[in-house]
Tab-separated table of C-alpha atoms in Angstrom:
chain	number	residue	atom	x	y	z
R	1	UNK	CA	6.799	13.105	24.457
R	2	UNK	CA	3.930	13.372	22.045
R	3	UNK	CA	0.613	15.540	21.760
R	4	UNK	CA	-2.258	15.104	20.514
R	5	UNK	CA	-5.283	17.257	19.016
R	6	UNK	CA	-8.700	15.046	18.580
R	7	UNK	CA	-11.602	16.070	17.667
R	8	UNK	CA	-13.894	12.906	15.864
R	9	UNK	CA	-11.815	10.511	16.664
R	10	UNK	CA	-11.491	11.465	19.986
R	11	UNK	CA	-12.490	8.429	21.689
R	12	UNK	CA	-10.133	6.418	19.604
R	13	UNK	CA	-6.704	8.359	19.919
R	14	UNK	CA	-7.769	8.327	23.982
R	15	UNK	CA	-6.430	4.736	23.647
R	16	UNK	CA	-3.320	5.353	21.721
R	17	UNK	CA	-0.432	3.802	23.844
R	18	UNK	CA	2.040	6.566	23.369
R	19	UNK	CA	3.564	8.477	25.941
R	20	UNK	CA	1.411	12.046	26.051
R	21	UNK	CA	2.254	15.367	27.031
R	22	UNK	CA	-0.402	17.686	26.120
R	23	UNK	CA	-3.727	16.675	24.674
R	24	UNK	CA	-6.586	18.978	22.747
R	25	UNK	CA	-10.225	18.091	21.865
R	26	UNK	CA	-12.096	20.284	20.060
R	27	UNK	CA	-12.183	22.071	16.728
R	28	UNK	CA	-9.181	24.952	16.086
R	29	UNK	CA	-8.166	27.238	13.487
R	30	UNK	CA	-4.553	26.457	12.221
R	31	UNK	CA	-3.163	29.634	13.205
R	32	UNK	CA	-4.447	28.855	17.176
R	33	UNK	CA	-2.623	25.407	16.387
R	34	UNK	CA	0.341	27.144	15.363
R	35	UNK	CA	0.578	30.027	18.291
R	36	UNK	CA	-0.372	26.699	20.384
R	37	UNK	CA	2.728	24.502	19.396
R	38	UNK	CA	5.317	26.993	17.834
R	39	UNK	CA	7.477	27.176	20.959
R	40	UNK	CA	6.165	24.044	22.389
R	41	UNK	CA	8.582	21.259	22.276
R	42	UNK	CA	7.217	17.580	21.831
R	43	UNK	CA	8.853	14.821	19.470
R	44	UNK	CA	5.140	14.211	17.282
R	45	UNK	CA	1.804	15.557	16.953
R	46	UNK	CA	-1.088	13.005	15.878
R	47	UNK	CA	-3.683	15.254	14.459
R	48	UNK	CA	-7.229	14.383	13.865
R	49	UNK	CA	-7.699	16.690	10.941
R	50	UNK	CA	-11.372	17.150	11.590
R	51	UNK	CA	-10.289	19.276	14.366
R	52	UNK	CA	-9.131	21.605	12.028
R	53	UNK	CA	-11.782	24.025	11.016
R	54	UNK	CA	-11.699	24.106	7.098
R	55	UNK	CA	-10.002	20.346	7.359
R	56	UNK	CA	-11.022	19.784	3.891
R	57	UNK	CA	-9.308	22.787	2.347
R	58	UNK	CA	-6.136	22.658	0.990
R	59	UNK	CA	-5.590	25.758	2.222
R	60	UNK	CA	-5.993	24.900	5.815
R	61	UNK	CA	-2.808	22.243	5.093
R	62	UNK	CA	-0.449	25.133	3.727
R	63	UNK	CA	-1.188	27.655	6.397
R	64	UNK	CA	-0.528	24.646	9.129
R	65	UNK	CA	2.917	23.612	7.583
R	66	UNK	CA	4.224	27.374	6.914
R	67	UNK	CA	4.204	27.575	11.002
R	68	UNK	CA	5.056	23.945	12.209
R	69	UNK	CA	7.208	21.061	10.855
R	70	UNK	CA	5.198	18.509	9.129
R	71	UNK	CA	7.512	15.695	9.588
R	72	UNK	CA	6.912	16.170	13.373
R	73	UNK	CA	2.770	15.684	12.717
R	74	UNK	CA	0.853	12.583	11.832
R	75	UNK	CA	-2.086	13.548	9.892
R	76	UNK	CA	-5.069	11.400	11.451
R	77	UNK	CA	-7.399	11.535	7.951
R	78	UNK	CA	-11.380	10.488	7.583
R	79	UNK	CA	-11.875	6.801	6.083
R	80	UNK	CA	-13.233	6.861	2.706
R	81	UNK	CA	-13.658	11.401	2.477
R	82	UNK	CA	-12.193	13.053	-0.255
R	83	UNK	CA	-9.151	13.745	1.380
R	84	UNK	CA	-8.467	9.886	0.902
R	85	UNK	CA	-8.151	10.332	-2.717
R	86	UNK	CA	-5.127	10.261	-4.870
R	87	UNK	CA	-5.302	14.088	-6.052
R	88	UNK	CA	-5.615	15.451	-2.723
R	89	UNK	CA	-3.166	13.432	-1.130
R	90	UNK	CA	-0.907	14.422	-4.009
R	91	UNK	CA	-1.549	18.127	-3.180
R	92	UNK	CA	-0.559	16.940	0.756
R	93	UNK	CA	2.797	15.537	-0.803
R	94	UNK	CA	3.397	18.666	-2.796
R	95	UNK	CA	2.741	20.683	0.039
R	96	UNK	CA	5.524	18.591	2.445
R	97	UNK	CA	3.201	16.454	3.925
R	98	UNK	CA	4.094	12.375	3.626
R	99	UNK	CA	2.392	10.850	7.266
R	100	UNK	CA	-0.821	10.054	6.593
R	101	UNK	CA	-3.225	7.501	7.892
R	102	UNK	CA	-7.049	6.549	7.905
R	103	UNK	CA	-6.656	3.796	11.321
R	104	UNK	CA	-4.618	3.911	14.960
R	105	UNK	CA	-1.946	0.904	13.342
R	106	UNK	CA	-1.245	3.504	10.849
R	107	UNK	CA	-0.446	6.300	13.419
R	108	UNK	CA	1.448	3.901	15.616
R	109	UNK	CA	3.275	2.752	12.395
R	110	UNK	CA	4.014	5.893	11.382
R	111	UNK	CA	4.854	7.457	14.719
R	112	UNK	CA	7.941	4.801	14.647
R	113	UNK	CA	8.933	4.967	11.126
R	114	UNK	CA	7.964	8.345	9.273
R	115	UNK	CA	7.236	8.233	5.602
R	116	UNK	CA	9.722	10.063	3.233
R	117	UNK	CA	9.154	11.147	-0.260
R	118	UNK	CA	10.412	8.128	-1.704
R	119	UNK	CA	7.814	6.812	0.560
R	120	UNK	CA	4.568	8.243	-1.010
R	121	UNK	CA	5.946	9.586	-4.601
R	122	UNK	CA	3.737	6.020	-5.865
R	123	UNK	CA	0.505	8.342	-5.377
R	124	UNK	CA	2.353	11.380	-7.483
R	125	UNK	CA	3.070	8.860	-10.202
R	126	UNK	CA	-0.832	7.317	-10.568
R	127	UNK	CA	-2.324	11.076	-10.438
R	128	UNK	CA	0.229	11.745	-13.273
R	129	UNK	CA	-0.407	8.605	-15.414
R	130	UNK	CA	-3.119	8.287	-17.865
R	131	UNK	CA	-5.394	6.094	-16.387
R	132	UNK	CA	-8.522	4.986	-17.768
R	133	UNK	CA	-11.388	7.145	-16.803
R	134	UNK	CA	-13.524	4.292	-15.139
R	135	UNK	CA	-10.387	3.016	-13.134
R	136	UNK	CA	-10.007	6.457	-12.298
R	137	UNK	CA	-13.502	7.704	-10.842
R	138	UNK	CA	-13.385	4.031	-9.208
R	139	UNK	CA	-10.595	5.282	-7.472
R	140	UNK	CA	-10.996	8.650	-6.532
R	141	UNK	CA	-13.949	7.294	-4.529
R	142	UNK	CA	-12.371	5.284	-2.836
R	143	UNK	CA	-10.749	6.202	0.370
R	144	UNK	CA	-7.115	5.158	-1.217
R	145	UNK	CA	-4.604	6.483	-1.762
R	146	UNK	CA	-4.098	2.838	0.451
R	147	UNK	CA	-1.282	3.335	1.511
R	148	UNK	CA	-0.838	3.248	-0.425
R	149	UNK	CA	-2.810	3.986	-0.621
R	150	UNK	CA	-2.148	4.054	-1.911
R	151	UNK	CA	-1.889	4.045	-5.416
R	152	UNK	CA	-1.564	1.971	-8.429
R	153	UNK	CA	2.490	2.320	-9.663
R	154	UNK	CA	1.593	-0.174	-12.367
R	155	UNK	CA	2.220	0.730	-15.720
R	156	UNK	CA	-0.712	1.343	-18.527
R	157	UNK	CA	0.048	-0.466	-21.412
R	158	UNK	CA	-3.065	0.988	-24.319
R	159	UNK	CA	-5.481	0.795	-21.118
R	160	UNK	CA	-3.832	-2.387	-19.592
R	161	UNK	CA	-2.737	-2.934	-15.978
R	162	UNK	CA	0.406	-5.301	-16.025
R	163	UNK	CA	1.873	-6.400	-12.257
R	164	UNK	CA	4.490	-8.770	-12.400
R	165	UNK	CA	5.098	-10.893	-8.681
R	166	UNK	CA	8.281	-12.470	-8.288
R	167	UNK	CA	8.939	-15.379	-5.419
R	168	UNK	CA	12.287	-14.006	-3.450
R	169	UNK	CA	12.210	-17.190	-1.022
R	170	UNK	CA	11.900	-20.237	-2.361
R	171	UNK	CA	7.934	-21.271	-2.941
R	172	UNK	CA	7.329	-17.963	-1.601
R	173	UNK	CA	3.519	-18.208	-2.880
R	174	UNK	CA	3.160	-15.881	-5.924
R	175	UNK	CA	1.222	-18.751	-7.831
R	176	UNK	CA	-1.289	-19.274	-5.211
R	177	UNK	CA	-1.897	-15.235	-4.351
R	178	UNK	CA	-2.169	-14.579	-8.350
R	179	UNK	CA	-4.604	-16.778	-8.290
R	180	UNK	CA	-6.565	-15.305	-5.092
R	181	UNK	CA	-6.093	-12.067	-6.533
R	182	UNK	CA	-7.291	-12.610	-10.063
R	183	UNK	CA	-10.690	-13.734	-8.781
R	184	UNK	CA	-10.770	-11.314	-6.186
R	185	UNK	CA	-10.409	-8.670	-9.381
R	186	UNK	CA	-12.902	-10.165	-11.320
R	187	UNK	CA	-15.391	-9.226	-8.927
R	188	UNK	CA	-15.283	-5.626	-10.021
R	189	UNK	CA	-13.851	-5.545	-13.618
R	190	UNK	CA	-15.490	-8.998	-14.575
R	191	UNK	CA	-13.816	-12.290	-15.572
R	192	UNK	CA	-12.541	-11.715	-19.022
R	193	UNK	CA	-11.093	-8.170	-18.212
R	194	UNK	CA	-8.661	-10.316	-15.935
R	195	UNK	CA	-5.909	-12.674	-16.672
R	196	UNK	CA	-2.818	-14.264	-15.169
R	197	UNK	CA	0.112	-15.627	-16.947
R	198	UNK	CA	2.963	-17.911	-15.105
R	199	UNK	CA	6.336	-18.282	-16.966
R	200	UNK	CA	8.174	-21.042	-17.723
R	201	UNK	CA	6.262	-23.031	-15.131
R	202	UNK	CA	2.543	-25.315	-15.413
R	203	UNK	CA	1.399	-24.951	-12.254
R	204	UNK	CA	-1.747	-22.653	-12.828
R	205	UNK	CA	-3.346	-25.904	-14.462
R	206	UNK	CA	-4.254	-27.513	-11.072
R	207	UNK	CA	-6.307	-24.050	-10.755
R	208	UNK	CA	-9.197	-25.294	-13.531
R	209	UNK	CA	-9.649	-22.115	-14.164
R	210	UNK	CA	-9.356	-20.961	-17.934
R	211	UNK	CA	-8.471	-17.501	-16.931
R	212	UNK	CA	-4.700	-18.721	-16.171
R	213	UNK	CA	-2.492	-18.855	-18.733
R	214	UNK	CA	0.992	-20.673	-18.768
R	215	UNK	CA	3.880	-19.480	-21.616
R	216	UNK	CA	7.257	-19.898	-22.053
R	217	UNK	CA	9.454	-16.765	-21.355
R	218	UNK	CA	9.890	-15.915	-25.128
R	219	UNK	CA	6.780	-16.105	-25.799
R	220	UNK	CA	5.333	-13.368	-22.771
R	221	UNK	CA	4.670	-10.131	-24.769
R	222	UNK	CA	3.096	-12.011	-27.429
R	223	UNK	CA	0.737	-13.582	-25.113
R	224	UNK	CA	0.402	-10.223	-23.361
R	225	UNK	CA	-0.825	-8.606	-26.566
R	226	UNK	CA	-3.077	-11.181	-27.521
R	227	UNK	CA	-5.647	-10.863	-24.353
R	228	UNK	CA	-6.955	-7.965	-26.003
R	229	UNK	CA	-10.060	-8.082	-23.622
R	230	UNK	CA	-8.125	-7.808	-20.529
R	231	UNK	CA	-7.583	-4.641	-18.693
R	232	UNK	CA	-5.298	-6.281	-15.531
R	233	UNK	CA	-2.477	-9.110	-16.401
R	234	UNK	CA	-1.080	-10.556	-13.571
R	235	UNK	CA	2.402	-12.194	-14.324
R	236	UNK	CA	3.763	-14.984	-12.342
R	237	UNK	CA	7.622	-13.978	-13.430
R	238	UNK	CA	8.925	-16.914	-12.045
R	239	UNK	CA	12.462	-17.572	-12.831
R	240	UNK	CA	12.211	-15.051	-15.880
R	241	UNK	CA	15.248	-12.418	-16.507
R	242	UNK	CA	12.983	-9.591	-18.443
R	243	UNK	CA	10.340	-7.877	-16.384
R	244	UNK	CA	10.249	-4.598	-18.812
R	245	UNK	CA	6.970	-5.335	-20.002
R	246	UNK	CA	5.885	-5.115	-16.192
R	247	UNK	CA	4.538	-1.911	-14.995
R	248	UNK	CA	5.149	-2.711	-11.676
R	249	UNK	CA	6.576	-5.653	-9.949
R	250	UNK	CA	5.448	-7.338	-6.263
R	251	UNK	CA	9.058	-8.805	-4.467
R	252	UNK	CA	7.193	-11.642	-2.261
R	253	UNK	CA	9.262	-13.191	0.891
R	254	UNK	CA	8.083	-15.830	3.091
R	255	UNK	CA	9.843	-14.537	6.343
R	256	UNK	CA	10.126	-17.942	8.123
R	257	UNK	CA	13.459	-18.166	9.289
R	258	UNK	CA	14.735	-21.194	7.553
R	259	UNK	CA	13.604	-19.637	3.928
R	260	UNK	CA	15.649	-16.146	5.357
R	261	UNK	CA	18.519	-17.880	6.194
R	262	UNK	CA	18.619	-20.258	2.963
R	263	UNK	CA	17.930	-17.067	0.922
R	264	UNK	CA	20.970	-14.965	2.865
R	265	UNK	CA	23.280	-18.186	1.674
R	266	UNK	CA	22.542	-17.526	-1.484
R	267	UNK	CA	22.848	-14.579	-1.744
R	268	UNK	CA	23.904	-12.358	0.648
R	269	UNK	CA	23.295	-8.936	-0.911
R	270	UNK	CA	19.860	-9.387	-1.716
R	271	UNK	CA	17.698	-7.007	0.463
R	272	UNK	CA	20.552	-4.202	-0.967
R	273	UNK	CA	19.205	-5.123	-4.268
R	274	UNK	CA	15.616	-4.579	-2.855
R	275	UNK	CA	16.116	-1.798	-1.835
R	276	UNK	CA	13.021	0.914	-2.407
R	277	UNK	CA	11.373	-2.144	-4.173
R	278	UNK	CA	7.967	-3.282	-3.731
R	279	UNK	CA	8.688	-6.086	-1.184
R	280	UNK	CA	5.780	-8.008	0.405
R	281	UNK	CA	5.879	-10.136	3.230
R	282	UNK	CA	3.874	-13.601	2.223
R	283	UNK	CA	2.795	-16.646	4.018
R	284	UNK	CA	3.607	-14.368	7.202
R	285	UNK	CA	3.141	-15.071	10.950
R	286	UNK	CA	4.870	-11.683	11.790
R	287	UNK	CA	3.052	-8.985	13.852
R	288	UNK	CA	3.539	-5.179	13.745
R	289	UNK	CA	6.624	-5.044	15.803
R	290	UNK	CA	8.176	-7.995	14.164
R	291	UNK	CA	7.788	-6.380	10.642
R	292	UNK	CA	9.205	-2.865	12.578
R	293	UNK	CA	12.286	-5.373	13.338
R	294	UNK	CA	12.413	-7.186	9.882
R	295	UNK	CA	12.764	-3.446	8.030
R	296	UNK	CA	15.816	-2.338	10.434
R	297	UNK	CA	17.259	-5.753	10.182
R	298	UNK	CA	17.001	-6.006	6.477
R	299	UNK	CA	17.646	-2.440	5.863
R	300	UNK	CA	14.129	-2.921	3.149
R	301	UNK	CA	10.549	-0.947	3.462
R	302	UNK	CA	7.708	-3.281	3.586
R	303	UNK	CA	5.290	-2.665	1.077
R	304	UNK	CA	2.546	-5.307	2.429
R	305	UNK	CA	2.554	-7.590	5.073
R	306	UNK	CA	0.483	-10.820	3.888
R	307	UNK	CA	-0.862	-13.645	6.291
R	308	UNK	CA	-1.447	-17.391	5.587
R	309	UNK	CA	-4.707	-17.697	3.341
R	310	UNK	CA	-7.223	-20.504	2.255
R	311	UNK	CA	-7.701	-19.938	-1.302
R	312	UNK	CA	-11.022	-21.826	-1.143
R	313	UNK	CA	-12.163	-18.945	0.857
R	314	UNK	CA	-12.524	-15.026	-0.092
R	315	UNK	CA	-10.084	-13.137	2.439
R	316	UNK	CA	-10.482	-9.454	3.088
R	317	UNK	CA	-7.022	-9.115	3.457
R	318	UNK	CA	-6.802	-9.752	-0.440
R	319	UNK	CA	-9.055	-6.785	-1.156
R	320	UNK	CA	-6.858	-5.090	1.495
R	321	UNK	CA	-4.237	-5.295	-0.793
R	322	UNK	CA	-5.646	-4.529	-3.866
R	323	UNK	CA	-7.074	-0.804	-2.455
R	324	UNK	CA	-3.004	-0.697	-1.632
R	325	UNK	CA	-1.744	-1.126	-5.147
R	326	UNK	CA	-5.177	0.939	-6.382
R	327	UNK	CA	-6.808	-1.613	-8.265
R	328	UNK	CA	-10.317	-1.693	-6.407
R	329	UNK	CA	-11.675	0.934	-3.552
R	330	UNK	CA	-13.782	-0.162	-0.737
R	331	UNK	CA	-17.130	0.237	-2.190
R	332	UNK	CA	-15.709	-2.157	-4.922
R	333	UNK	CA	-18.193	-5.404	-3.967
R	334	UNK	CA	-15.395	-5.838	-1.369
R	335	UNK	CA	-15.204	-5.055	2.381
R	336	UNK	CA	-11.322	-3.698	2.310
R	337	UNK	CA	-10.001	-1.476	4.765
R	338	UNK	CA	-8.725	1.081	2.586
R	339	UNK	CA	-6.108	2.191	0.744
R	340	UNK	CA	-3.850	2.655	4.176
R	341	UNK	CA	-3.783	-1.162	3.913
R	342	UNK	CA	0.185	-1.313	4.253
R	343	UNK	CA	-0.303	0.024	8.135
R	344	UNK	CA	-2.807	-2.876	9.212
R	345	UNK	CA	-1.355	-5.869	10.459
């Protein structure tokens, strides 16, 4: 059985489908929370942290966990305050804390499968890496930390942003969502300061867009160092063996089951090689449980969970998805849900 303390987001944790055994509403000290639940025994705690007087103090956090278990809480945090920012969530992380959430899917996501380190050390990494300043305050205001946030992993390369994507399934769609995502980016960092690049393939021509850049797989860094105006490279790795270049790289699956059962043919150890890599489900019909299912089954943590898009249109899912990986926030010209992207559905 579960509790729960509310105190904003009362109303919405009221219609949380868990099973309950004590509730609180109101606003608490964290020592009454602790002499509360110290000897009480319940399997989670969702915590609206606004119930906590001095919620926004890091000092509030360490006083809670000295007296109960963090793993056992689900911290419940306020879309787009600064707790929703990379440094403070890094202080939560130092401090033991790893189950955070701005919506209800993340709470019910999270209630299920808990967050370990290896979970949220991508928000450790981007407060640690030398990012440019104007990325930076971009995303500090941002509620990120997606989620991610929450977080950019991606290298920076002399002030450049390189993501490589890399189809798993065949035709998995990393051409087509490069190409959503490069003019979703140019939005907020303008056109020239993004690029895409597709190796050993020709396919970005039917795009008309002069942004997109085909190459040859001996000839990728080269190209790489000659967009000297760009800031994010996008990298359609296609069949290419060398993704060092790549700060980060996006595993995409299309989880139908004819492309998992032609890819388990193939290759039967795959999702072990996956294994705490960034692995996004594309082209995908499946709904929160299903994706709950597809992790135990595959033994792999879902990084994103991507639905069927028309290109011709914008999608807010795209933007949704970019506040994940920390490239844009929501006041970024975009209406994303925030940098806990990875728990909506």
């Amino acid at each position: 059985m579960n509790v729960i303390v509310a105190n904003k987001r009362h109303s919405d944790l009221a219609g949380l489908d868990v099973d309950i055994i004590k509730s609180l509403n109101g606003e608490y000290d964290a020592d009454e929370l602790i002499e509360t639940f110290k000897n009480f025994f319940y399997n989670k705690m969702v915590l609206d942290v606004t119930a906590m007087k001095g919620y926004d103090s890091l000092e509030t956090y360490e006083k809670l966990v000295k007296g109960l278990v963090p793993d056992k809480i689900v911290f419940l945090l306020p879309e787009g305050s600064k707790l929703c920012t990379p440094n403070f969530l890094s202080h939560l992380i130092d401090i033991g804390i790893y189950n955070f959430t701005t919506d209800l899917n993340g709470v019910k996501y999270l209630l299920k499968k808990p967050n370990t380190l290896n979970d949220v050390e991508h928000i450790k990494k981007m407060v640690n890496e030398s990012v440019s300043s104007d990325v930076e305050e971009d995303f500090v205001s941002s509620e990120d930390d997606n989620q991610n946030i929450v977080k950019t992993t991606a290298k920076i390369n002399d002030g450049v942003t390189i993501i490589g994507f890399k189809n798993v399934t065949e035709h998995a769609g990393a051409t087509t969502l490069i190409y959503m995502l490069r003019k979703e980016l140019a939005k907020s960092y303008g056109n020239d300061a993004v690029v895409a690049i597709e190796i050993n393939k020709n396919d970005f021509i039917y795009f008309n867009d002069k942004h997109l850049f085909s190459v040859r797989e001996n000839e990728i860094k080269n190209a790489i160092s000659s967009k000297t105006n760009a800031r994010i490279i996008l990298v359609d790795l296609n069949n290419a063996v060398d993704d060092s270049y790549c700060g980060d790289v996006i595993y995409l699956i299309e989880p139908s089951t004819i492309k998992l059962n032609k890819l388990i043919q193939r290759n039967r150890i795959i999702f072990s090689n996956l294994a705490n890599k960034k692995v996004v489900l594309n082209k995908s019909a499946l709904l929160n449980n299903d994706v709950s299912d597809f992790e135990s089954e595959a033994g792999v943590k879902v990084f994103y969970n991507m639905s069927s898009l028309d290109e011709r249109k914008r999608n807010e899912i795209i933007s949704d998805f970019l506040v994940k990986i920390g490239l844009i926030n929501k006041g970024s010209n975009n209406n994303s849900s925030g940098i806990f992207g990875l728990f909506r559905r």
